[in-house]
Short mmCIF file of C-alpha atoms in Angstrom, two decimals:
data_model
loop_
_atom_site.label_atom_id
_atom_site.label_comp_id
_atom_site.label_asym_id
_atom_site.label_seq_id
_atom_site.Cartn_x
_atom_site.Cartn_y
_atom_site.Cartn_z
CA MET A 66 -55.41 33.29 90.10
CA SER A 67 -54.46 30.77 92.75
CA ILE A 68 -51.83 28.14 92.23
CA LYS A 69 -53.15 24.59 92.20
CA LEU A 70 -50.32 22.59 90.72
CA VAL A 71 -46.61 22.84 91.46
CA SER A 72 -44.10 20.98 89.32
CA ILE A 73 -40.55 20.54 90.57
CA GLY A 74 -37.57 19.26 88.64
CA ALA A 75 -34.12 18.36 89.89
CA SER A 76 -31.15 16.36 88.78
CA ALA A 77 -27.70 15.88 90.27
CA GLY A 78 -27.70 17.13 93.85
CA GLY A 79 -31.48 17.06 93.88
CA VAL A 80 -32.23 14.55 96.61
CA ASP A 81 -31.12 16.94 99.35
CA GLY A 82 -32.42 19.98 97.54
CA LEU A 83 -35.89 18.49 97.37
CA LYS A 84 -35.84 17.67 101.07
CA LYS A 85 -35.27 21.29 101.94
CA VAL A 86 -37.90 22.50 99.52
CA LEU A 87 -40.64 20.12 100.63
CA GLY A 88 -39.89 20.10 104.36
CA GLY A 89 -42.65 21.07 106.74
CA LEU A 90 -45.53 21.51 104.30
CA LYS A 91 -48.77 21.38 106.23
CA LYS A 92 -52.29 20.21 105.65
CA PRO A 93 -54.90 21.28 104.82
CA SER A 94 -53.94 22.62 101.43
CA LYS A 95 -55.29 22.90 97.91
CA LEU A 96 -51.88 22.31 96.38
CA THR A 97 -50.75 19.26 94.39
CA ILE A 98 -47.06 18.75 93.75
CA LEU A 99 -45.49 16.75 90.92
CA VAL A 100 -41.79 15.88 91.06
CA VAL A 101 -39.30 14.69 88.51
CA LEU A 102 -35.90 13.74 89.84
CA HIS A 103 -33.34 12.28 87.46
CA PHE A 104 -31.94 9.02 88.71
CA PRO A 105 -30.45 5.82 87.28
CA ALA A 106 -33.06 3.94 85.28
CA ASP A 107 -32.72 0.54 86.78
CA GLY A 108 -33.00 1.50 90.39
CA PRO A 109 -36.20 1.21 92.38
CA ASN A 110 -37.87 4.44 93.35
CA LEU A 111 -36.72 4.97 96.90
CA LEU A 112 -37.82 8.55 97.19
CA PRO A 113 -41.25 8.00 98.75
CA GLU A 114 -39.44 6.06 101.48
CA ILE A 115 -36.67 8.62 101.91
CA TYR A 116 -39.09 11.52 102.09
CA LYS A 117 -41.71 9.79 104.16
CA ASP A 118 -41.83 12.01 107.20
CA ILE A 119 -40.54 15.31 105.95
CA CYS A 120 -43.94 16.95 105.74
CA GLU A 121 -47.66 16.39 106.25
CA PHE A 122 -48.44 15.88 102.57
CA ASP A 123 -48.85 12.33 101.31
CA ILE A 124 -45.90 11.23 99.19
CA LYS A 125 -46.15 8.50 96.58
CA GLU A 126 -44.91 7.26 93.26
CA ALA A 127 -47.16 8.50 90.47
CA GLU A 128 -49.46 5.93 88.90
CA THR A 129 -50.81 6.27 85.43
CA GLY A 130 -54.45 7.33 85.20
CA GLU A 131 -54.84 8.38 88.81
CA LYS A 132 -56.61 11.56 89.73
CA MET A 133 -54.33 14.24 91.20
CA LEU A 134 -55.34 15.01 94.75
CA PRO A 135 -54.44 18.05 96.83
CA GLU A 136 -52.01 17.70 99.73
CA THR A 137 -50.14 15.07 97.78
CA ILE A 138 -46.68 14.85 96.26
CA TYR A 139 -46.39 12.55 93.24
CA ILE A 140 -42.95 11.40 92.17
CA ALA A 141 -42.19 10.15 88.67
CA PRO A 142 -41.08 6.50 88.61
CA PRO A 143 -37.65 5.74 87.14
CA ASN A 144 -37.65 5.47 83.37
CA TYR A 145 -41.15 6.90 82.76
CA HIS A 146 -42.17 10.40 81.71
CA LEU A 147 -44.72 12.03 84.00
CA SER A 148 -47.41 14.37 82.65
CA ALA A 149 -50.39 16.26 84.00
CA GLU A 150 -53.59 16.04 81.97
CA GLU A 151 -56.24 18.70 81.55
CA ASN A 152 -58.81 16.40 83.14
CA GLY A 153 -56.83 16.40 86.38
CA THR A 154 -55.25 12.98 86.03
CA ILE A 155 -51.65 11.86 85.81
CA SER A 156 -50.25 9.99 82.87
CA LEU A 157 -47.02 8.07 82.47
CA SER A 158 -45.31 7.37 79.20
CA ILE A 159 -42.35 5.50 77.81
CA GLU A 160 -41.69 7.73 74.87
CA GLU A 161 -38.11 8.48 73.91
CA ALA A 162 -35.88 10.18 76.44
CA VAL A 163 -35.87 13.96 76.17
CA ASN A 164 -32.56 15.72 76.88
CA PHE A 165 -31.27 12.18 77.50
CA SER A 166 -33.67 12.01 80.40
CA ARG A 167 -36.65 9.86 81.19
CA PRO A 168 -38.40 11.09 83.27
CA SER A 169 -37.82 14.45 81.72
CA ILE A 170 -38.53 17.73 83.44
CA ASP A 171 -39.29 19.34 80.08
CA VAL A 172 -42.04 16.80 79.48
CA LEU A 173 -43.52 17.36 82.93
CA MET A 174 -43.50 21.13 82.84
CA ASP A 175 -44.69 21.28 79.25
CA SER A 176 -47.77 19.27 80.18
CA VAL A 177 -48.33 21.30 83.34
CA ALA A 178 -48.16 24.53 81.33
CA VAL A 179 -50.74 23.43 78.78
CA SER A 180 -53.14 21.82 81.21
CA PHE A 181 -53.00 24.22 84.15
CA GLY A 182 -51.72 27.48 82.70
CA GLU A 183 -52.01 30.31 85.18
CA GLN A 184 -52.74 27.92 88.02
CA SER A 185 -49.38 26.23 87.65
CA MET A 186 -45.93 26.80 89.03
CA GLY A 187 -42.60 25.43 87.89
CA ILE A 188 -39.56 25.11 90.13
CA LEU A 189 -36.16 24.12 88.79
CA LEU A 190 -33.39 23.05 91.16
CA THR A 191 -29.80 21.87 90.90
CA GLY A 192 -28.70 19.77 87.95
CA ALA A 193 -25.90 19.17 85.50
CA ASN A 194 -27.88 19.18 82.25
CA HIS A 195 -30.38 21.44 80.56
CA ASP A 196 -33.55 19.47 81.02
CA GLY A 197 -36.39 21.66 82.24
CA ALA A 198 -35.53 25.06 80.82
CA LEU A 199 -37.73 24.73 77.76
CA GLY A 200 -40.61 23.16 79.66
CA MET A 201 -40.50 25.85 82.27
CA SER A 202 -40.46 28.57 79.63
CA ARG A 203 -43.80 27.20 78.47
CA ILE A 204 -45.20 27.57 81.99
CA HIS A 205 -44.01 31.13 81.79
CA LYS A 206 -45.71 31.67 78.40
CA CYS A 207 -48.95 30.19 79.67
CA GLY A 208 -49.08 32.59 82.59
CA GLY A 209 -47.85 30.33 85.39
CA LYS A 210 -45.20 31.19 87.95
CA THR A 211 -41.60 30.18 87.42
CA VAL A 212 -38.95 29.79 90.12
CA VAL A 213 -35.33 28.80 89.75
CA GLN A 214 -32.85 27.86 92.46
CA ASP A 215 -30.10 30.42 92.84
CA PRO A 216 -27.21 29.04 90.74
CA ASN A 217 -24.78 30.34 93.35
CA GLU A 218 -26.32 28.03 95.90
CA ALA A 219 -27.07 25.05 93.65
CA GLN A 220 -24.76 22.09 93.95
CA TYR A 221 -24.81 21.88 90.15
CA PRO A 222 -25.74 25.26 88.65
CA ALA A 223 -26.09 24.28 84.97
CA MET A 224 -29.78 23.48 85.08
CA PRO A 225 -31.01 26.64 86.82
CA LYS A 226 -28.63 28.69 84.69
CA SER A 227 -29.98 27.33 81.45
CA ALA A 228 -33.46 28.44 82.45
CA ILE A 229 -32.23 31.92 83.35
CA GLU A 230 -30.48 32.16 80.00
CA LEU A 231 -33.57 31.09 78.10
CA PHE A 232 -36.17 33.41 79.61
CA GLU A 233 -36.68 35.53 82.71
CA PRO A 234 -38.01 33.36 85.55
CA ASP A 235 -40.25 35.17 87.99
CA MET A 236 -37.97 34.43 90.92
CA ILE A 237 -34.45 33.21 91.63
CA LEU A 238 -34.37 31.91 95.20
CA THR A 239 -32.43 29.82 97.66
CA LEU A 240 -33.84 26.47 98.72
CA GLU A 241 -35.05 27.91 101.99
CA GLU A 242 -36.81 30.75 100.21
CA ILE A 243 -38.43 28.29 97.82
CA ASN A 244 -39.70 26.33 100.80
CA VAL A 245 -41.23 29.45 102.29
CA LEU A 246 -42.78 30.33 98.93
CA ILE A 247 -44.46 26.95 98.58
CA LYS A 248 -45.76 27.26 102.13
CA THR A 249 -47.28 30.58 101.20
CA PHE A 250 -49.17 29.05 98.31
CA CYS A 251 -50.01 26.03 100.42
CA GLY A 252 -52.05 27.72 102.97
CA VAL A 253 -55.75 27.87 103.09
CA SER A 254 -56.70 31.08 104.89
CA ASN A 255 -55.73 31.00 108.54
CA GLY A 256 -58.26 30.56 111.28
CA MET B 61 -53.74 35.19 74.32
CA ASP B 62 -50.83 32.84 74.04
CA LYS B 63 -51.11 30.32 71.24
CA ASN B 64 -50.18 27.54 73.60
CA ASP B 65 -53.44 27.98 75.40
CA SER B 66 -55.30 26.61 72.41
CA SER B 67 -53.24 23.50 71.80
CA GLY B 68 -55.50 21.40 74.00
CA LEU B 69 -58.49 22.48 71.97
CA GLU B 70 -56.70 21.87 68.68
CA VAL B 71 -55.83 18.31 69.66
CA GLU B 72 -59.46 17.73 70.64
CA LEU B 73 -60.69 18.96 67.25
CA LEU B 74 -58.10 16.94 65.37
CA VAL B 75 -59.03 13.64 66.99
CA GLN B 76 -62.69 14.36 66.33
CA ALA B 77 -61.88 15.03 62.67
CA VAL B 78 -59.84 11.83 62.38
CA TYR B 79 -62.66 9.82 63.87
CA ALA B 80 -65.31 11.40 61.71
CA ARG B 81 -63.28 11.01 58.56
CA PHE B 82 -61.40 7.74 59.00
CA GLN B 83 -63.08 5.99 61.92
CA TYR B 84 -59.76 5.71 63.73
CA ASP B 85 -60.65 6.48 67.29
CA PHE B 86 -57.99 8.42 69.21
CA ARG B 87 -60.52 10.31 71.27
CA GLN B 88 -59.60 8.54 74.47
CA TYR B 89 -55.88 8.46 74.07
CA SER B 90 -53.99 10.34 76.74
CA ARG B 91 -53.92 13.92 75.54
CA SER B 92 -50.55 15.18 76.73
CA SER B 93 -48.76 12.37 74.93
CA LEU B 94 -50.79 12.92 71.76
CA ARG B 95 -50.17 16.64 71.87
CA ARG B 96 -46.42 16.18 72.24
CA ARG B 97 -46.28 13.93 69.22
CA LEU B 98 -48.48 16.16 67.12
CA GLU B 99 -46.17 19.03 67.99
CA GLN B 100 -43.28 16.91 66.68
CA ALA B 101 -45.35 16.30 63.55
CA LEU B 102 -45.62 20.07 63.06
CA MET B 103 -41.92 20.23 62.40
CA ARG B 104 -41.87 17.16 60.21
CA PHE B 105 -44.74 18.31 58.01
CA GLU B 106 -43.94 22.01 58.16
CA CYS B 107 -47.23 23.12 59.66
CA GLU B 108 -47.49 26.11 61.96
CA SER B 109 -50.29 24.72 64.02
CA ILE B 110 -52.15 21.55 64.88
CA THR B 111 -55.15 23.05 63.13
CA LYS B 112 -53.09 23.13 59.92
CA LEU B 113 -52.38 19.44 60.38
CA GLN B 114 -56.10 18.87 60.64
CA GLU B 115 -56.59 20.76 57.42
CA LYS B 116 -54.13 18.45 55.66
CA ILE B 117 -55.89 15.44 57.09
CA ILE B 118 -59.21 16.57 55.68
CA HIS B 119 -58.08 17.94 52.32
CA GLU B 120 -55.09 15.79 51.36
CA PRO B 121 -56.27 12.22 50.82
CA ASN B 122 -52.85 10.58 51.18
CA PHE B 123 -51.74 12.50 54.20
CA PHE B 124 -53.40 10.65 57.04
CA PRO B 125 -51.35 7.39 56.85
CA LYS B 126 -48.20 9.49 57.20
CA LEU B 127 -49.55 10.98 60.39
CA ILE B 128 -50.55 7.72 62.05
CA PRO B 129 -47.05 7.01 63.44
CA TYR B 130 -47.34 10.30 65.31
CA LEU B 131 -50.64 9.38 66.85
CA THR B 132 -49.34 6.25 68.51
CA VAL B 133 -46.25 5.55 70.57
CA ASN B 134 -43.98 3.10 68.84
CA THR B 135 -41.05 3.12 71.21
CA THR B 136 -40.30 -0.51 71.80
CA GLU B 137 -37.35 -2.82 72.36
CA MET B 138 -36.66 -6.52 72.42
CA PHE B 139 -37.01 -8.26 75.78
CA ARG B 140 -38.04 -5.02 77.43
CA ASP B 141 -38.24 -5.60 81.18
CA PRO B 142 -36.42 -8.91 81.05
CA SER B 143 -38.01 -10.15 84.27
CA TYR B 144 -41.34 -10.25 82.42
CA PHE B 145 -39.91 -12.54 79.79
CA LYS B 146 -38.19 -14.61 82.44
CA SER B 147 -41.53 -15.11 84.09
CA LEU B 148 -43.06 -16.18 80.77
CA ARG B 149 -40.22 -18.58 80.18
CA GLU B 150 -40.27 -20.12 83.64
CA LYS B 151 -43.91 -19.98 84.71
CA ILE B 152 -46.43 -19.04 82.10
CA PHE B 153 -45.32 -20.89 78.98
CA PRO B 154 -44.65 -24.18 80.80
CA PHE B 155 -48.21 -23.96 82.17
CA LEU B 156 -49.58 -23.21 78.71
CA GLN B 157 -47.91 -26.34 77.41
CA THR B 158 -50.68 -28.30 79.09
CA PHE B 159 -53.07 -27.04 76.41
CA PRO B 160 -53.00 -29.05 73.17
CA SER B 161 -52.35 -25.96 71.13
CA ILE B 162 -51.74 -22.41 72.28
CA LYS B 163 -53.00 -19.13 70.90
CA ILE B 164 -51.17 -16.00 71.95
CA TRP B 165 -52.30 -12.45 71.22
CA ILE B 166 -49.72 -9.69 71.22
CA ALA B 167 -51.91 -6.62 71.19
CA GLY B 168 -50.17 -3.47 70.01
CA CYS B 169 -47.15 -5.27 68.61
CA SER B 170 -45.74 -2.08 67.05
CA THR B 171 -42.74 -2.88 64.85
CA GLY B 172 -42.46 -6.45 66.08
CA GLU B 173 -39.75 -6.50 68.74
CA GLU B 174 -41.98 -8.22 71.25
CA VAL B 175 -43.12 -10.75 68.67
CA PHE B 176 -39.57 -11.85 67.97
CA SER B 177 -38.76 -11.90 71.67
CA MET B 178 -41.60 -14.30 72.34
CA ALA B 179 -40.92 -16.46 69.31
CA ILE B 180 -37.34 -16.87 70.49
CA ILE B 181 -38.40 -17.95 73.96
CA LEU B 182 -40.92 -20.42 72.58
CA ARG B 183 -38.28 -21.87 70.30
CA GLU B 184 -35.81 -22.25 73.17
CA LEU B 185 -38.46 -24.05 75.19
CA GLY B 186 -39.01 -26.41 72.27
CA MET B 187 -42.64 -25.38 71.99
CA LYS B 188 -44.06 -25.72 68.51
CA LYS B 189 -47.83 -25.98 68.78
CA TYR B 190 -48.63 -22.34 69.05
CA LEU B 191 -49.99 -19.48 67.00
CA ILE B 192 -49.22 -15.84 67.72
CA TYR B 193 -51.68 -13.19 66.60
CA ALA B 194 -49.73 -9.95 66.39
CA THR B 195 -51.96 -6.93 65.98
CA ASP B 196 -51.41 -3.20 65.73
CA ILE B 197 -53.45 -0.20 64.66
CA ASN B 198 -50.83 0.92 62.16
CA PRO B 199 -50.48 -1.24 59.02
CA MET B 200 -47.03 0.22 58.35
CA ASN B 201 -45.81 -1.18 61.67
CA LEU B 202 -47.03 -4.61 60.63
CA GLU B 203 -45.16 -4.38 57.34
CA MET B 204 -41.97 -3.58 59.21
CA ALA B 205 -42.53 -6.33 61.74
CA LYS B 206 -42.95 -8.88 58.96
CA LYS B 207 -39.56 -7.97 57.54
CA GLY B 208 -37.81 -8.49 60.87
CA ILE B 209 -35.21 -5.82 60.16
CA PHE B 210 -34.01 -3.75 63.10
CA ASP B 211 -31.26 -1.33 63.95
CA LEU B 212 -28.01 -3.09 64.86
CA ASP B 213 -27.22 -0.86 67.82
CA GLU B 214 -30.65 -1.30 69.31
CA VAL B 215 -30.49 -5.06 68.98
CA ARG B 216 -27.00 -5.19 70.46
CA LYS B 217 -28.34 -3.30 73.48
CA ALA B 218 -31.12 -5.84 73.78
CA SER B 219 -28.59 -8.64 74.02
CA ARG B 220 -28.17 -8.08 77.73
CA ASN B 221 -31.92 -8.10 78.27
CA TYR B 222 -32.11 -11.38 76.38
CA GLN B 223 -29.53 -12.89 78.75
CA LEU B 224 -31.31 -11.55 81.81
CA SER B 225 -34.56 -13.05 80.64
CA GLY B 226 -32.97 -16.50 80.73
CA GLY B 227 -31.78 -16.75 77.13
CA ILE B 228 -29.85 -19.96 76.64
CA THR B 229 -27.58 -18.97 73.81
CA SER B 230 -26.76 -15.64 72.24
CA LEU B 231 -29.20 -13.24 70.65
CA SER B 232 -26.93 -12.97 67.63
CA ASP B 233 -27.68 -16.61 66.83
CA TYR B 234 -31.08 -15.46 65.66
CA TYR B 235 -30.09 -12.77 63.23
CA GLU B 236 -27.74 -11.81 60.45
CA ALA B 237 -26.12 -8.40 60.49
CA ALA B 238 -25.41 -6.19 57.51
CA TYR B 239 -24.24 -2.58 57.73
CA ASP B 240 -26.33 -0.88 60.40
CA SER B 241 -29.14 -3.38 60.49
CA VAL B 242 -29.94 -6.91 61.43
CA ARG B 243 -32.43 -9.26 59.94
CA PHE B 244 -33.99 -11.82 62.21
CA ASN B 245 -34.42 -15.35 60.96
CA PRO B 246 -37.72 -15.32 59.05
CA ASN B 247 -38.69 -18.78 60.24
CA LEU B 248 -39.20 -17.27 63.70
CA LEU B 249 -42.39 -15.93 62.15
CA ASN B 250 -43.63 -19.31 60.91
CA ASN B 251 -46.32 -19.41 63.57
CA VAL B 252 -47.17 -15.72 63.55
CA VAL B 253 -50.14 -14.02 61.92
CA PHE B 254 -50.07 -10.24 61.62
CA SER B 255 -53.26 -8.26 61.40
CA ASP B 256 -54.34 -4.70 61.84
CA HIS B 257 -56.70 -4.20 64.69
CA SER B 258 -57.78 -1.19 66.71
CA LEU B 259 -58.32 -1.78 70.39
CA ALA B 260 -60.55 1.28 70.53
CA THR B 261 -63.04 0.13 67.92
CA ASP B 262 -62.63 -3.53 66.98
CA SER B 263 -63.89 -6.68 68.67
CA VAL B 264 -62.45 -9.96 69.80
CA PHE B 265 -61.39 -12.10 66.86
CA SER B 266 -60.29 -15.33 68.51
CA GLU B 267 -60.20 -17.23 71.73
CA THR B 268 -56.70 -17.01 73.16
CA HIS B 269 -54.69 -18.52 76.01
CA PHE B 270 -52.38 -15.59 76.64
CA VAL B 271 -52.71 -11.92 75.85
CA SER B 272 -49.66 -9.69 76.10
CA CYS B 273 -50.39 -5.99 75.87
CA ARG B 274 -47.53 -3.99 77.24
CA ASN B 275 -47.30 -0.25 77.47
CA VAL B 276 -50.33 0.33 75.29
CA LEU B 277 -52.96 0.90 77.97
CA ILE B 278 -50.69 3.46 79.55
CA TYR B 279 -51.59 5.80 76.69
CA PHE B 280 -55.34 5.33 77.07
CA GLU B 281 -57.73 7.16 79.33
CA ARG B 282 -59.46 4.98 81.91
CA PRO B 283 -62.74 4.32 80.06
CA LEU B 284 -60.82 3.08 77.04
CA GLN B 285 -58.58 0.98 79.28
CA ASP B 286 -61.75 -0.64 80.63
CA ARG B 287 -63.00 -1.37 77.13
CA VAL B 288 -59.73 -2.98 76.14
CA LEU B 289 -59.41 -5.05 79.31
CA GLY B 290 -62.97 -6.20 78.68
CA LEU B 291 -61.93 -7.38 75.22
CA PHE B 292 -59.04 -9.31 76.67
CA LYS B 293 -61.22 -10.92 79.28
CA GLU B 294 -63.64 -11.96 76.58
CA SER B 295 -60.90 -13.38 74.41
CA LEU B 296 -59.18 -15.41 77.09
CA THR B 297 -60.10 -19.02 77.73
CA ARG B 298 -60.58 -20.30 81.22
CA ASP B 299 -57.27 -20.08 83.10
CA GLY B 300 -55.82 -17.89 80.35
CA PHE B 301 -53.18 -15.29 81.17
CA LEU B 302 -52.91 -11.55 80.68
CA GLY B 303 -49.60 -9.69 80.75
CA LEU B 304 -49.37 -5.90 81.01
CA GLY B 305 -46.57 -3.35 81.19
CA THR B 306 -44.63 -2.71 84.37
CA LYS B 307 -46.58 0.33 85.48
CA GLU B 308 -49.95 -0.86 84.26
CA THR B 309 -52.53 -2.60 86.34
CA ILE B 310 -56.06 -4.00 86.31
CA GLN B 311 -56.52 -2.63 89.83
CA PHE B 312 -58.63 0.36 88.91
CA SER B 313 -60.56 -1.29 86.12
CA THR B 314 -63.94 -2.91 85.85
CA VAL B 315 -62.35 -6.35 85.30
CA LYS B 316 -60.25 -6.39 88.44
CA ASN B 317 -62.31 -9.12 90.08
CA ASP B 318 -62.19 -11.33 87.01
CA PHE B 319 -58.49 -12.01 87.35
CA VAL B 320 -56.09 -13.31 89.97
CA VAL B 321 -52.60 -11.90 90.30
CA VAL B 322 -50.06 -14.50 89.27
CA ASP B 323 -46.99 -12.29 89.22
CA GLN B 324 -47.47 -8.86 90.76
CA GLU B 325 -44.06 -7.46 89.89
CA ASN B 326 -44.39 -8.36 86.23
CA ARG B 327 -48.09 -7.61 86.00
CA ILE B 328 -49.21 -11.05 84.91
CA TYR B 329 -52.77 -12.10 85.72
CA GLN B 330 -54.81 -15.24 85.27
CA LYS B 331 -58.48 -15.31 84.36
CA ARG B 332 -60.51 -16.44 87.30
CA ARG B 333 -62.71 -19.47 86.89
CA GLY B 334 -66.30 -18.42 86.70
CA ALA B 335 -65.46 -15.06 85.16
CA GLN B 336 -67.83 -14.30 82.27
#
């Protein structure tokens, strides 16, 4: 079953981690990528600016109700939960923080698991809290692929570790290896 | 087959059952959010599955009202997004003063925090000739809003937002504290009428000059958003204003050409002359 939707979560140390993971992705591709990065609630979302030219995919802040398109990276706005719906749209929410986080990686991956099942992938990077482990375990239960950054490489290992302690992720990889993996799932057949 | 695979289907069946039985229409509420809250309800009501919740809905006559708080999002705070309230204070309300009397509709008022926020601003502006219609789908929310009792910690946190929105005194001037709660001055509600109303099924009930509906549409699928925005357009008088939540927009809706953007950052729109 091919992967259509990739969800990535990161916290402390994540800005650089994400850069390495998303760098150089090429079009055309059938892949859509959703990102939750924990950051201070009151700040503007600078990530689409920061990541502007790192790859060929379009990068934007997620807007509620919009249809998820391939070759696009959607980033959760500060202070809103981001979810994927079964009908292929994005939804935002201001429900309570989960794991003291809003946006929460658990919320994202939980929705991705239920709506995309075997066509989904979850990737958990560096972070100092435990947000994401439970959500990613649901991706695992629903037949999707689960990838965790190697805690030995992660700037803050707590988040990847908590996932490894909760269930057995399919792969534990360095940032560079994660980048290569995404590129593998990116590609439409060559030629 | 993993049981999680069926949760989408179970939510679908539950909302159909609720509509068929009680005519509350949650069929176009955003599903992931609904599912999350129903899964929280599983723990609260000790059910193993969403299907079991549905069974209780159908067979236990007094159960459904207890479930309603889980079907809607009630997370709210006073003066949320203070720049919105600042804009009301500095731009919108002064303009509205040119009308002989003002009708405001707070749609989806939840437990009343936004109602009190607006009543405070209107009082500080010395505006008296107004009526606020505060509506919500959940009658229990309305009961709580009428009491004006909130958690002390939450209100203390809102104090900063009140200041940022241009508050001229101190938020504590408007309430009395006792133990862990505060009670807002009941005369702030002198010009407020509470009523239950469902944006999914009910119609316009009054002509209004300003509709504030914040972080409600965000939980609706697009066709329902269109229905609701259509209701607001119908309710608003000429030159009336519409205020939405920070990440909401009329941009993708069928009414987008019926409004002009007055304040893009705070999502405040004005009904275009000639619309409808």
